[in-house]
Tab-separated table of C-alpha atoms in Angstrom:
chain	number	residue	atom	x	y	z
A	1	MET	CA	75.085	98.468	104.629
A	2	VAL	CA	71.890	101.484	104.794
A	3	CYS	CA	68.374	100.123	105.808
A	4	GLY	CA	65.723	102.577	105.972
A	5	GLY	CA	65.091	106.316	105.305
A	6	PHE	CA	69.323	106.253	105.837
A	7	THR	CA	69.249	105.352	102.445
A	8	ARG	CA	68.743	108.934	101.346
A	9	LEU	CA	72.192	109.313	102.505
A	10	ALA	CA	73.976	107.254	100.522
A	11	GLN	CA	74.295	110.043	98.402
A	12	PHE	CA	76.563	111.827	100.375
A	13	TYR	CA	78.864	109.057	99.874
A	14	LEU	CA	79.235	108.396	96.887
A	15	LEU	CA	82.582	110.671	96.904
A	16	SER	CA	83.862	108.812	100.254
A	17	GLU	CA	87.500	108.493	100.897
A	18	LYS	CA	88.896	104.700	100.819
A	19	VAL	CA	91.495	103.063	102.619
A	20	TYR	CA	92.876	99.521	101.622
A	21	GLU	CA	94.170	95.928	102.097
A	22	GLY	CA	96.016	93.397	99.845
A	23	THR	CA	98.799	91.718	97.666
A	24	ILE	CA	99.582	92.611	94.272
A	25	ARG	CA	101.761	89.684	92.411
A	26	PHE	CA	104.358	90.723	90.586
A	27	GLY	CA	105.879	88.351	87.288
A	28	PHE	CA	102.622	88.379	84.926
A	29	SER	CA	99.988	90.165	83.891
A	30	THR	CA	96.030	89.701	83.609
A	31	ASP	CA	93.302	90.718	80.946
A	32	THR	CA	90.894	91.572	83.978
A	33	TYR	CA	93.682	92.576	86.271
A	34	ASP	CA	93.921	90.025	88.958
A	35	ALA	CA	93.707	86.449	89.885
A	36	GLU	CA	90.743	85.751	87.969
A	37	GLY	CA	91.866	86.697	85.312
A	38	GLU	CA	94.104	84.598	82.048
A	39	PRO	CA	97.672	85.323	82.282
A	40	THR	CA	98.036	88.376	78.944
A	41	SER	CA	102.297	87.985	79.309
A	42	GLU	CA	104.308	84.864	80.272
A	43	PRO	CA	105.574	84.558	83.777
A	44	ARG	CA	108.737	85.876	84.470
A	45	PRO	CA	111.362	86.011	87.553
A	46	VAL	CA	111.261	89.018	89.571
A	47	GLU	CA	113.994	90.053	91.111
A	48	LEU	CA	112.605	92.981	93.095
A	49	THR	CA	113.688	94.621	96.283
A	50	ARG	CA	111.006	96.656	98.692
A	51	GLU	CA	113.568	99.997	98.212
A	52	ILE	CA	112.906	99.620	94.841
A	53	LEU	CA	109.127	98.775	94.921
A	54	GLU	CA	108.317	101.413	97.110
A	55	GLU	CA	110.400	104.317	95.128
A	56	GLN	CA	108.430	102.699	92.202
A	57	ALA	CA	105.404	103.148	93.982
A	58	SER	CA	105.770	106.857	95.350
A	59	ARG	CA	105.341	107.880	92.089
A	60	PHE	CA	101.935	106.347	92.153
A	61	CYS	CA	100.361	109.195	94.861
A	62	GLY	CA	99.012	112.425	93.657
A	63	VAL	CA	96.826	112.997	91.029
A	64	ILE	CA	97.044	111.449	88.326
A	65	GLU	CA	95.733	110.140	85.823
A	66	GLN	CA	94.164	106.247	84.960
A	67	PHE	CA	93.084	103.751	82.617
A	68	PRO	CA	90.787	101.464	84.705
A	69	PRO	CA	90.542	97.941	84.012
A	70	PRO	CA	89.218	95.499	80.553
A	71	PHE	CA	86.955	94.075	82.693
A	72	SER	CA	85.008	96.630	84.244
A	73	ALA	CA	81.253	98.530	84.656
A	74	LYS	CA	82.289	102.015	82.516
A	75	LYS	CA	80.655	102.154	79.910
A	76	ILE	CA	81.531	101.973	76.461
A	77	LYS	CA	78.556	103.441	74.241
A	78	GLY	CA	76.659	102.580	76.465
A	79	VAL	CA	77.605	99.224	76.678
A	80	PRO	CA	79.732	98.226	79.909
A	81	ALA	CA	83.261	96.932	78.847
A	82	TYR	CA	83.327	94.200	80.744
A	83	LYS	CA	80.318	92.550	78.548
A	84	LEU	CA	82.390	94.029	74.913
A	85	ALA	CA	85.931	92.327	77.203
A	86	ARG	CA	83.725	89.115	77.798
A	87	LYS	CA	82.977	88.805	73.779
A	88	GLN	CA	86.731	89.571	72.935
A	89	LYS	CA	85.965	93.363	71.553
A	90	ASP	CA	88.623	95.676	71.439
A	91	VAL	CA	87.818	97.614	74.693
A	92	THR	CA	89.580	101.120	74.602
A	93	LEU	CA	88.175	103.301	77.706
A	94	LYS	CA	90.136	106.516	77.626
A	95	PRO	CA	91.752	107.978	81.359
A	96	VAL	CA	89.908	109.753	84.439
A	97	GLN	CA	91.329	111.226	87.083
A	98	VAL	CA	91.548	110.128	90.635
A	99	GLU	CA	92.992	110.439	93.424
A	100	ILE	CA	95.697	108.354	95.095
A	101	LYS	CA	96.611	109.566	98.947
A	102	GLU	CA	98.943	107.522	100.360
A	103	LEU	CA	100.489	104.668	98.877
A	104	GLN	CA	102.544	102.069	101.305
A	105	ILE	CA	104.424	98.664	101.066
A	106	LEU	CA	103.972	97.005	104.277
A	107	SER	CA	105.860	93.385	103.356
A	108	MET	CA	107.529	91.869	100.486
A	109	GLU	CA	108.236	88.764	100.265
A	110	GLY	CA	109.436	86.715	96.814
A	111	ASP	CA	107.069	87.755	93.894
A	112	ARG	CA	104.066	89.596	95.894
A	113	ALA	CA	103.793	91.883	97.788
A	114	GLN	CA	101.167	93.282	100.455
A	115	PHE	CA	100.362	96.989	100.451
A	116	ARG	CA	98.285	99.710	102.234
A	117	ALA	CA	96.745	102.100	99.919
A	118	ARG	CA	94.155	105.644	100.404
A	119	VAL	CA	92.295	106.616	97.666
A	120	GLY	CA	90.082	108.907	96.417
A	121	SER	CA	86.208	107.711	94.388
A	122	GLY	CA	86.675	106.259	91.394
A	123	THR	CA	90.473	104.576	91.674
A	124	TYR	CA	90.996	101.279	90.941
A	125	MET	CA	93.011	99.223	93.038
A	126	ARG	CA	93.289	96.260	89.975
A	127	SER	CA	94.457	99.264	86.923
A	128	VAL	CA	97.658	100.020	90.160
A	129	ALA	CA	98.759	96.581	90.297
A	130	HIS	CA	98.700	96.522	86.474
A	131	ASP	CA	100.108	99.849	86.023
A	132	LEU	CA	103.330	99.024	88.808
A	133	GLY	CA	104.372	96.260	87.466
A	134	ARG	CA	104.070	97.366	83.865
A	135	ALA	CA	106.051	100.892	84.980
A	136	LEU	CA	108.890	98.514	87.121
A	137	GLY	CA	108.937	95.934	83.817
A	138	CYS	CA	107.817	92.266	84.734
A	139	GLY	CA	103.860	92.271	84.842
A	140	ALA	CA	101.920	92.219	88.130
A	141	HIS	CA	98.363	91.762	88.858
A	142	LEU	CA	96.289	92.030	91.865
A	143	GLU	CA	96.000	89.124	93.694
A	144	LYS	CA	93.830	89.717	97.171
A	145	LEU	CA	92.238	92.831	98.623
A	146	ARG	CA	89.747	94.042	101.254
A	147	ARG	CA	88.415	97.454	101.825
A	148	THR	CA	89.431	98.526	105.469
A	149	SER	CA	87.183	101.704	105.425
A	150	ALA	CA	84.887	103.844	103.534
A	151	GLY	CA	84.025	107.211	105.174
A	152	GLU	CA	83.645	106.988	108.295
A	153	PHE	CA	82.734	103.837	108.577
A	154	LYS	CA	85.617	100.816	109.857
A	155	ILE	CA	86.309	97.705	109.775
A	156	GLU	CA	86.170	97.283	113.647
A	157	ASP	CA	83.196	98.522	113.285
A	158	ALA	CA	81.826	96.193	110.806
A	159	HIS	CA	79.214	93.107	111.539
A	160	THR	CA	78.758	89.955	109.330
A	161	LEU	CA	75.414	89.715	108.231
A	162	GLU	CA	75.673	86.455	110.141
A	163	GLU	CA	75.749	88.169	113.240
A	164	ILE	CA	73.388	90.440	111.800
A	165	ALA	CA	70.884	87.716	111.304
A	166	ALA	CA	71.417	86.340	114.563
A	167	ALA	CA	70.766	89.578	116.247
A	168	ALA	CA	67.286	90.072	114.300
A	169	GLY	CA	66.610	85.904	115.118
A	170	ASN	CA	67.440	86.929	118.953
A	171	CYS	CA	64.514	89.616	118.794
A	172	LEU	CA	61.588	87.852	116.439
A	173	ALA	CA	62.124	84.608	119.562
A	174	SER	CA	62.499	88.010	122.061
A	175	LEU	CA	58.737	88.983	120.386
A	176	HIS	CA	57.682	85.833	120.184
A	177	ARG	CA	58.393	84.980	123.862
A	178	VAL	CA	60.214	81.724	122.560
A	179	PRO	CA	62.490	81.121	124.925
A	180	MET	CA	66.450	80.922	123.922
A	181	PRO	CA	68.831	77.755	124.827
A	182	ALA	CA	70.560	78.200	127.623
A	183	SER	CA	73.405	77.657	125.473
A	184	ALA	CA	72.743	80.152	123.228
A	185	GLU	CA	75.378	83.520	123.034
A	186	PRO	CA	73.913	86.517	124.576
A	187	MET	CA	73.033	88.471	121.686
A	188	PRO	CA	71.272	92.245	121.734
A	189	GLU	CA	67.505	92.425	122.452
A	190	THR	CA	67.444	94.976	119.688
A	191	LEU	CA	69.043	95.118	116.370
A	192	ASP	CA	70.234	99.163	117.677
A	193	GLU	CA	73.372	97.700	119.027
A	194	LEU	CA	74.721	97.458	115.790
A	195	PHE	CA	73.824	100.691	113.616
A	196	ILE	CA	75.900	103.176	114.175
A	197	HIS	CA	74.620	105.806	116.308
A	198	PRO	CA	72.784	108.908	113.734
A	199	ARG	CA	75.178	111.003	116.072
A	200	LYS	CA	78.921	109.505	114.144
A	201	LEU	CA	77.407	110.021	110.392
A	202	LEU	CA	78.612	112.737	108.582
A	203	PRO	CA	81.683	114.042	110.453
A	204	GLU	CA	82.581	116.692	108.446
A	205	PHE	CA	79.224	118.165	108.843
A	206	PRO	CA	78.073	120.113	112.373
A	207	SER	CA	74.658	119.146	114.153
A	208	VAL	CA	72.356	121.114	115.658
A	209	THR	CA	69.450	119.615	117.744
A	210	ALA	CA	66.361	121.393	117.245
A	211	ASP	CA	63.181	122.156	119.375
A	212	GLU	CA	59.665	120.927	117.832
A	213	GLN	CA	58.723	124.089	116.115
A	214	THR	CA	62.198	124.136	113.614
A	215	VAL	CA	61.544	120.448	113.065
A	216	ALA	CA	57.795	120.611	112.114
A	217	ARG	CA	59.115	123.374	109.867
A	218	ILE	CA	61.757	121.607	108.348
A	219	ARG	CA	59.074	118.973	107.818
A	220	SER	CA	56.573	121.187	106.287
A	221	GLY	CA	59.722	122.246	103.329
A	222	LEU	CA	59.520	125.477	104.964
A	223	THR	CA	62.793	127.131	105.873
A	224	VAL	CA	64.587	128.299	109.480
A	225	ASN	CA	66.796	129.477	111.046
A	226	LEU	CA	69.883	128.233	112.597
A	227	PRO	CA	71.769	131.470	113.694
A	228	GLU	CA	74.299	129.067	115.768
A	229	LEU	CA	75.317	127.753	112.303
A	230	SER	CA	75.669	130.312	109.750
A	231	ARG	CA	79.164	129.370	108.283
A	232	ALA	CA	77.967	126.166	107.533
A	233	ARG	CA	77.749	124.699	104.134
A	234	GLN	CA	75.414	122.084	105.119
A	235	VAL	CA	74.093	120.872	108.808
A	236	LYS	CA	72.669	117.775	110.670
A	237	VAL	CA	69.435	118.591	112.011
A	238	PHE	CA	68.515	116.184	115.003
A	239	ALA	CA	65.575	115.970	117.393
A	240	GLY	CA	66.540	114.810	120.678
A	241	GLN	CA	70.650	112.888	120.471
A	242	ARG	CA	69.102	110.365	117.957
A	243	GLU	CA	66.706	110.889	115.893
A	244	LEU	CA	68.260	112.285	112.303
A	245	VAL	CA	65.693	114.983	110.554
A	246	ALA	CA	67.486	116.034	107.862
A	247	ILE	CA	70.407	117.937	105.952
A	248	ALA	CA	69.814	121.435	105.749
A	249	THR	CA	71.643	123.498	103.422
A	250	ARG	CA	72.260	126.992	103.420
A	251	VAL	CA	70.666	129.076	101.252
A	252	ALA	CA	71.418	132.528	103.024
A	253	GLY	CA	72.621	134.272	105.770
A	254	THR	CA	71.461	131.771	108.752
A	255	LEU	CA	68.247	130.667	106.687
A	256	PHE	CA	68.406	126.892	106.071
A	257	HIS	CA	66.643	123.925	103.366
A	258	ALA	CA	66.001	121.686	104.480
A	259	LYS	CA	68.713	119.352	101.188
A	260	VAL	CA	67.383	115.198	102.128
A	261	VAL	CA	64.424	115.398	105.266
A	262	LEU	CA	64.060	111.671	107.144
A	263	TYR	CA	60.672	110.921	108.220
A	264	SER	CA	62.025	108.830	110.863
A	265	THR	CA	59.513	105.615	112.469
A	266	SER	CA	60.704	103.236	115.095
A	267	THR	CA	62.248	100.893	112.223
A	268	GLU	CA	64.599	103.502	110.825
A	269	ARG	CA	67.868	101.847	111.512
A	270	ALA	CA	71.383	103.742	110.618
A	271	PRO	CA	73.975	102.202	108.510
A	272	THR	CA	75.705	99.863	109.395
A	273	PRO	CA	79.313	98.118	107.709
A	274	ALA	CA	78.623	94.167	107.644
């Protein structure tokens, strides 16, 4: 979840690497390529070993051509494919190039296999499951899926919506000086403790702490000189330790121009996994 002016940073995460964990069920395929769909093949006994599955999974690693599922948001002449599929119309999608950086089989029991995958943007794990079943000649679909990482955001750092709501309620109670029940769980006085520190965002970009004059020039749309970052293409510019002012792009030599400017206020917050 991205809040306030930090929504301007969302564009930098569109192509982020993602990590998934999930379960593939072998024995039959479905029209949606997952457990929500209708079977498209007769159930059949599965006689797979982990070694055979791992060997086949390794063939999916690297840059491959992948057909998106018919029930997907990919558009055909401006119409989302899933709308056509729901009307049982013919859905012919073109293959797209995706990258599967890692596809690890964690365990296998009966007709189900648990996996961990590290993939590039645009990869459909439903298609991976479907294609894996087809390659093995037994059919398969994605039964469960959980994203555990997106860019620098890890599942360990995530908060549930209930936790965020409870923290917000505690802040309102504190603002209006409403006493909290003695049995209530201790909650942060502000929501800041739940949000990712701005210094941890976009770790691939180097950081620089600018003086007041430089910050003022950036917020006025002017080019600034950052000699210590002459080799960087894009940089994060901070005012102090926490206030992210801008993402600046090098235009020539040591001159940078802000691509994204964040007009910070006391209510600005960095993204928080939810």
